[in-house]
Short mmCIF file of C-alpha atoms and ligand atoms in Angstrom, two decimals:
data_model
loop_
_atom_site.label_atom_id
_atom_site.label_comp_id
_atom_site.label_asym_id
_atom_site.label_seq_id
_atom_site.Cartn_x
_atom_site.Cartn_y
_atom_site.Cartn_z
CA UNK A 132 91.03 106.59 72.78
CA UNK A 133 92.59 109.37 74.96
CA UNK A 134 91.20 109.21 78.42
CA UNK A 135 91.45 111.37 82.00
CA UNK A 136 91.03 109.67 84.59
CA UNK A 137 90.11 111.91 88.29
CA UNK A 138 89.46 111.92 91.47
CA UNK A 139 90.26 112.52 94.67
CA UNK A 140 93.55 111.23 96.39
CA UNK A 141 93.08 107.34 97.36
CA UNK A 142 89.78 107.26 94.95
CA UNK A 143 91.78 104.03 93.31
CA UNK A 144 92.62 105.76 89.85
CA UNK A 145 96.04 104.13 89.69
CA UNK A 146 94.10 100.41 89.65
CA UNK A 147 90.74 101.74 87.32
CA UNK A 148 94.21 103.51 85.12
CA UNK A 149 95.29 99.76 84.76
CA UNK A 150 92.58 97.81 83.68
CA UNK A 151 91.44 100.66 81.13
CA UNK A 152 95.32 99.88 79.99
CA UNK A 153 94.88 96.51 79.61
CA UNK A 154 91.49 96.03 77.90
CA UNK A 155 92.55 98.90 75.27
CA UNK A 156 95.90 98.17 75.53
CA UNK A 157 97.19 102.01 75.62
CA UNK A 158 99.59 102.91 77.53
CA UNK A 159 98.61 105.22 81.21
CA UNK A 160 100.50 108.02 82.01
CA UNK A 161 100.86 108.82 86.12
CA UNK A 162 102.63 112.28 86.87
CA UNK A 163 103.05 111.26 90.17
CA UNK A 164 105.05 108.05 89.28
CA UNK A 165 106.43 109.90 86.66
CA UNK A 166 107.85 112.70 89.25
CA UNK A 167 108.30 110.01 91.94
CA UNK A 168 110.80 108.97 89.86
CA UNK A 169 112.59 111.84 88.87
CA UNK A 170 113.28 112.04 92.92
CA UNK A 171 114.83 108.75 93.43
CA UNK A 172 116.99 109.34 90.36
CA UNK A 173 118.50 112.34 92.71
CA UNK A 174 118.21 114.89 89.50
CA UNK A 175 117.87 118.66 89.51
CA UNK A 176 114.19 118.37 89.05
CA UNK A 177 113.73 115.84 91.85
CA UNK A 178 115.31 118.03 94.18
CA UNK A 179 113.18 120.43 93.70
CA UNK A 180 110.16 118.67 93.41
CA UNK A 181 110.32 116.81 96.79
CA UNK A 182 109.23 119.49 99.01
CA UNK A 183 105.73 119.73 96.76
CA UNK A 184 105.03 116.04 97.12
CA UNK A 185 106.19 115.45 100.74
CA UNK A 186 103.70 118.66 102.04
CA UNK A 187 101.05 117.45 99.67
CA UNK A 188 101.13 120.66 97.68
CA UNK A 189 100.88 120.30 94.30
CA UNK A 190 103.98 120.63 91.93
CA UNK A 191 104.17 124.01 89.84
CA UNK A 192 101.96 123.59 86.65
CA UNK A 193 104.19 124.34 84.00
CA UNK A 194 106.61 120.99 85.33
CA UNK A 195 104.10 118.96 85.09
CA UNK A 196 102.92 120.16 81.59
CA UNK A 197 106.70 120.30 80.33
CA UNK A 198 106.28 116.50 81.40
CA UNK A 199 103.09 115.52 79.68
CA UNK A 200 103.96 117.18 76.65
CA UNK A 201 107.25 114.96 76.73
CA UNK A 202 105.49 112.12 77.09
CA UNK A 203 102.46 112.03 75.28
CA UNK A 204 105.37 112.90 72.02
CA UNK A 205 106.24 109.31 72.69
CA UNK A 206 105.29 106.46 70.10
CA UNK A 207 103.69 104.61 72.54
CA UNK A 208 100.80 107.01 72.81
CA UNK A 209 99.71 107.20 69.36
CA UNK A 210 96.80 104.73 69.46
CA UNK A 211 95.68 106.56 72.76
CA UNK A 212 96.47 106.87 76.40
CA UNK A 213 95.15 107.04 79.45
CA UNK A 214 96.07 110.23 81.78
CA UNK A 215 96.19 109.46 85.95
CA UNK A 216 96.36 112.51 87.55
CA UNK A 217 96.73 115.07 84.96
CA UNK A 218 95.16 117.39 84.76
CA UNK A 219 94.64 118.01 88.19
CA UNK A 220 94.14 122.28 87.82
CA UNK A 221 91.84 123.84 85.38
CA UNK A 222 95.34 125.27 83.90
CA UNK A 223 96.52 122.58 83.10
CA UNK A 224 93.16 121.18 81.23
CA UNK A 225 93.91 124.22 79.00
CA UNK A 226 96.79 123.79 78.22
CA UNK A 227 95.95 120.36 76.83
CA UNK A 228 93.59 121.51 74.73
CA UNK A 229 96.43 124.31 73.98
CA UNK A 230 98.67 121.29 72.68
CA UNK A 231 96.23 120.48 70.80
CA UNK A 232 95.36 117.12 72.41
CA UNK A 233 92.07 115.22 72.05
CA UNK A 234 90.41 114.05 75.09
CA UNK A 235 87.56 111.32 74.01
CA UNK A 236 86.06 110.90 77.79
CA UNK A 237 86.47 112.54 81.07
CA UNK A 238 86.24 110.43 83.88
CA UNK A 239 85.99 111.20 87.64
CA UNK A 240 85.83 109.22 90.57
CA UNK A 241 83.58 110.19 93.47
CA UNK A 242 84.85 108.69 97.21
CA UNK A 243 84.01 110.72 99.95
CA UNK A 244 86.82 111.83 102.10
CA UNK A 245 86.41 110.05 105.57
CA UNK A 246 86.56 106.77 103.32
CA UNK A 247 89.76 108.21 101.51
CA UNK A 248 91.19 108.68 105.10
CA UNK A 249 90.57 105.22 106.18
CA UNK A 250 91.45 103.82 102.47
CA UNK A 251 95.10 106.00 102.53
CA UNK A 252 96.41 104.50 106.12
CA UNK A 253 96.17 101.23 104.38
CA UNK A 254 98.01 102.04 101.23
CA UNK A 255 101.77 100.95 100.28
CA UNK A 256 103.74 101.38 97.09
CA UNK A 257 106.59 99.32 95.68
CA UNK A 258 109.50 101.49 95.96
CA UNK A 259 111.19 99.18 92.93
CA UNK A 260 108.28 99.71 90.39
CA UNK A 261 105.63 102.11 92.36
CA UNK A 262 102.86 99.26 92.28
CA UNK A 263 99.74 100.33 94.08
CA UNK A 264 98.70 97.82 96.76
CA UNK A 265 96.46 97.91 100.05
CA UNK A 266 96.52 96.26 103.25
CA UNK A 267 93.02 95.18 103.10
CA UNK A 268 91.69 95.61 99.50
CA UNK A 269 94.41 94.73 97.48
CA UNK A 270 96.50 92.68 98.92
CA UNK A 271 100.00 91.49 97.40
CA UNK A 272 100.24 87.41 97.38
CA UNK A 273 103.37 87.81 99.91
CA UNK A 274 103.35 90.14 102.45
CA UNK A 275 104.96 93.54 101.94
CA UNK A 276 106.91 92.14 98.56
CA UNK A 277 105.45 93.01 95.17
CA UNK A 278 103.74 90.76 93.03
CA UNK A 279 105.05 92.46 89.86
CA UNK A 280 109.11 93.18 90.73
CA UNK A 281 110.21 91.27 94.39
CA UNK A 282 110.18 94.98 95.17
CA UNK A 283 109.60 96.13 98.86
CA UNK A 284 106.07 97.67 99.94
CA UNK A 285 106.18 101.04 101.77
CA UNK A 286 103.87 103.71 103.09
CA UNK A 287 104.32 106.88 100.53
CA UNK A 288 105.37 109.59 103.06
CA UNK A 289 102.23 112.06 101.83
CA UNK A 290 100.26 108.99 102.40
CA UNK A 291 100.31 110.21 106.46
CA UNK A 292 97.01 111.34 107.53
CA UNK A 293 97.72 114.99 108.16
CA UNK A 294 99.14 115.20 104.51
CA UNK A 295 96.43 113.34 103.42
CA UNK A 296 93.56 116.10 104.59
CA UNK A 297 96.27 119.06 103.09
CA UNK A 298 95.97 116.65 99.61
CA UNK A 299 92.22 116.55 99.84
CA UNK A 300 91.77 120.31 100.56
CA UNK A 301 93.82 121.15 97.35
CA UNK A 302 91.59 118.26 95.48
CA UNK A 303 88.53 120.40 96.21
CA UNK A 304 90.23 123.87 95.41
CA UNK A 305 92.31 123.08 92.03
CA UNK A 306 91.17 120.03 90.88
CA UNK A 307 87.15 119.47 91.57
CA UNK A 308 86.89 122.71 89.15
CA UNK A 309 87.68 119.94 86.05
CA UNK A 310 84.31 118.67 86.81
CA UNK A 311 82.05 121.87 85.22
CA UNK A 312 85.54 122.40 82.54
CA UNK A 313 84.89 118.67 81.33
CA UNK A 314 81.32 118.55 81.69
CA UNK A 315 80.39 121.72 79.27
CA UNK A 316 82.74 119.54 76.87
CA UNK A 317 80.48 116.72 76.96
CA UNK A 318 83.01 114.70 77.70
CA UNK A 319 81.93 113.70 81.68
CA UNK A 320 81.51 110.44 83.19
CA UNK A 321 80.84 110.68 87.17
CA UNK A 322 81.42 107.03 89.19
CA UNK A 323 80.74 106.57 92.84
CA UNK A 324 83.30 105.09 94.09
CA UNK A 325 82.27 104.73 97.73
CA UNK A 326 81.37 101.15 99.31
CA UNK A 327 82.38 99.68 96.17
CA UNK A 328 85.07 96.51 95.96
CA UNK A 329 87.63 97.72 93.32
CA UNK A 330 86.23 95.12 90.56
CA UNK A 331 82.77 96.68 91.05
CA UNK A 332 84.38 100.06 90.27
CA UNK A 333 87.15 98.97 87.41
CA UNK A 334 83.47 97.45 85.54
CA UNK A 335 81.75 100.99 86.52
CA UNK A 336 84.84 102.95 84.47
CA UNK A 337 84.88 100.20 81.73
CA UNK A 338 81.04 100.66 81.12
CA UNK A 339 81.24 104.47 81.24
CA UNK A 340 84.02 104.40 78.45
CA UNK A 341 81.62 102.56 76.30
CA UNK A 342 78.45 105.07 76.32
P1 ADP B 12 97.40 110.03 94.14
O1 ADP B 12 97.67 108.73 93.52
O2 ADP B 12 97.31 109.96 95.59
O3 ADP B 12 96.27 110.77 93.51
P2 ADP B 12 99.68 110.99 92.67
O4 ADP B 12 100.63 109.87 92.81
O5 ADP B 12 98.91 111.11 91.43
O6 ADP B 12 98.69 110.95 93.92
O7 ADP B 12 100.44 112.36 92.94
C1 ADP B 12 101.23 112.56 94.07
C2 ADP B 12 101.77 113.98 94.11
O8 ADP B 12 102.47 114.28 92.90
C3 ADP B 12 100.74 115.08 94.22
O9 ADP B 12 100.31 115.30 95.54
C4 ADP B 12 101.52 116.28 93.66
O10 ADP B 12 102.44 116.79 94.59
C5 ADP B 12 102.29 115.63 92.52
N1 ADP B 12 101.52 115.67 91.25
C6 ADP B 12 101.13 114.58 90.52
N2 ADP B 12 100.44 114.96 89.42
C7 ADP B 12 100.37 116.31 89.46
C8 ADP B 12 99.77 117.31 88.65
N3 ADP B 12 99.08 116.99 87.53
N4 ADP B 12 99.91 118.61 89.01
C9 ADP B 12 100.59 118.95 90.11
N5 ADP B 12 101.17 118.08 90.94
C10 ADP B 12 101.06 116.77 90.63
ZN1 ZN B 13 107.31 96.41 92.11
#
C-alpha cells in the first residue's frame, strides 16, 4: 500500500507515519528528516537548504522531488510506503503521478492552528536519530534523552512560535490545495485531529486505511 500522509505542521504525522509503518510494515519516508539530515552531514545541498527550513519556507520543489524519486527507487519500498510530508505543493502531487507512482489513500490530518501553536512549544527532536517526542503528550521515559538512541532532545529551531505561524501560512497556501487534488482522485481520508490523545488519532488513520 502506498500512502500520503498530511497535515498541518505539529498535526502529529511523524507518530500516525509510525504506527501505519509498523502494522504494514512499509517503510515511511519524511523529507524533512530526510533534508534534516543532509544539513548535519555539512554537504552542498545542506548548505543550501538551511536557510528554507530555519525561515519556515519551504525547500524548492524540484529538491525535494529529486529526493523522493531517489528514494522511493530503493528496495525497501517495493511492498509500499508511507510518504510524511510529501507532497506538500500541488506540484509536487503531479509530479508523482508524473513518475508514475501509485497512491492507494490520501490521508490528511485536520488540527486547528491555535492547538498546533500550543502543541509546537512543547515539541523536541532527537538530534542523534530525529525521534519525535513532546513535553506533555509524548513523553520520553528519561527526561530530554531518547528512548530509541541515548540521543539528546532539542527544540527544532523552526519549531519557535513566530516560524511556526510563517509554517502554517504556507500550509494553507501550497499545501491545503492537496485536499480538492486528492479528493477528485477518490483517494481522501479527512481525520480531526483536534482534542484527540495521539492513540485515539493513530486508531482514526488505521481505520481510515481500511475503508
Ligand atoms: P513537520 O513535521 O513540522 O510537518 P517536516 O519535518 O516535515 O515538518 O519539514 C520541515 C521543513 O522541511 C519544512 O518546513 C520545509 O522547509 C522542509 N520540507 C520538508 N518536506 C518538504 C516538501 N515536501 N517540500 C518542501 N519543503 C519541505
Ligand atoms: Zn534518537
Amino acid at each position: 500500500m502506498n500512502i500520503i500522509l498530511f497535515g498541518p505542521p505539529g498535526a502529529g504525522k511523524g507518530t500516525q507515519a509510525e504506527a501505519i509503518a509498523e502494522r504494514e510494515s512499509i517503510p515511511t519516508i519524511s523529507t524533512g528528516n530526510i533534508i534534516r539530515e543532509a544539513l548535519k552531514s555539512g554537504s552542498e545541498l545542506g548548505l543550501q537548504l538551511k536557510q528554507y527550513m530555519s525561515d519556515g519556507r519551504l525547500v524548492p520543489d524540484e529538491v525535494v522531488i529529486g529526493i523522493i524519486k531517489e528514494r522511493i527507487e530503493k528496495a525497501d519500498c517495493k511492498n509500499g510506503f508511507i510518504l510524511d510530508g510529501f507532497p506538500r505543493t500541488i506540484p509536487q502531487a503531479e509530479a508523482l503521478d508524473k513518475m508514475g507512482i501509485r497512491i492507494d489513500k490520501v490521508i490528511e490530518i485536520e488540527v486547528s492552528d491555535d492547538i498546533i501553536i500550543n502543541r509546537m512549544s512543547g515539541r523536541r527532536v532527537c538530534e542523534v536519530c530525529g525521534a519525535s517526542y513532546h513535553l506533555v503528550n509524548k513523553k520520553p521515559q528519561k527526561d530530554g534523552i531518547c528512548d530509541k538512541c541515548n540521543g539528546t532532545l532539542v527544540q527544532r529551531e523552526d519549531d519557535h512560535p513566530d516560524t511556526v505561524k510563517n509554517r502554517l501560512k504556507i500550509y494553507r497556501e501550497q499545501t491545503k490545495p492537496l485536499e480538492v487534488y486528492y479528493s477528485k482522485q477518490g483517494k481522501l481520508a479527512v481525520i480531526q485531529g483536534d482534542n484527540k490523545s495521539i492513540k485515539e488519532t493513530v486508531e482514526l488513520v488505521l481505520n481510515a486505511l481500511e475503508a
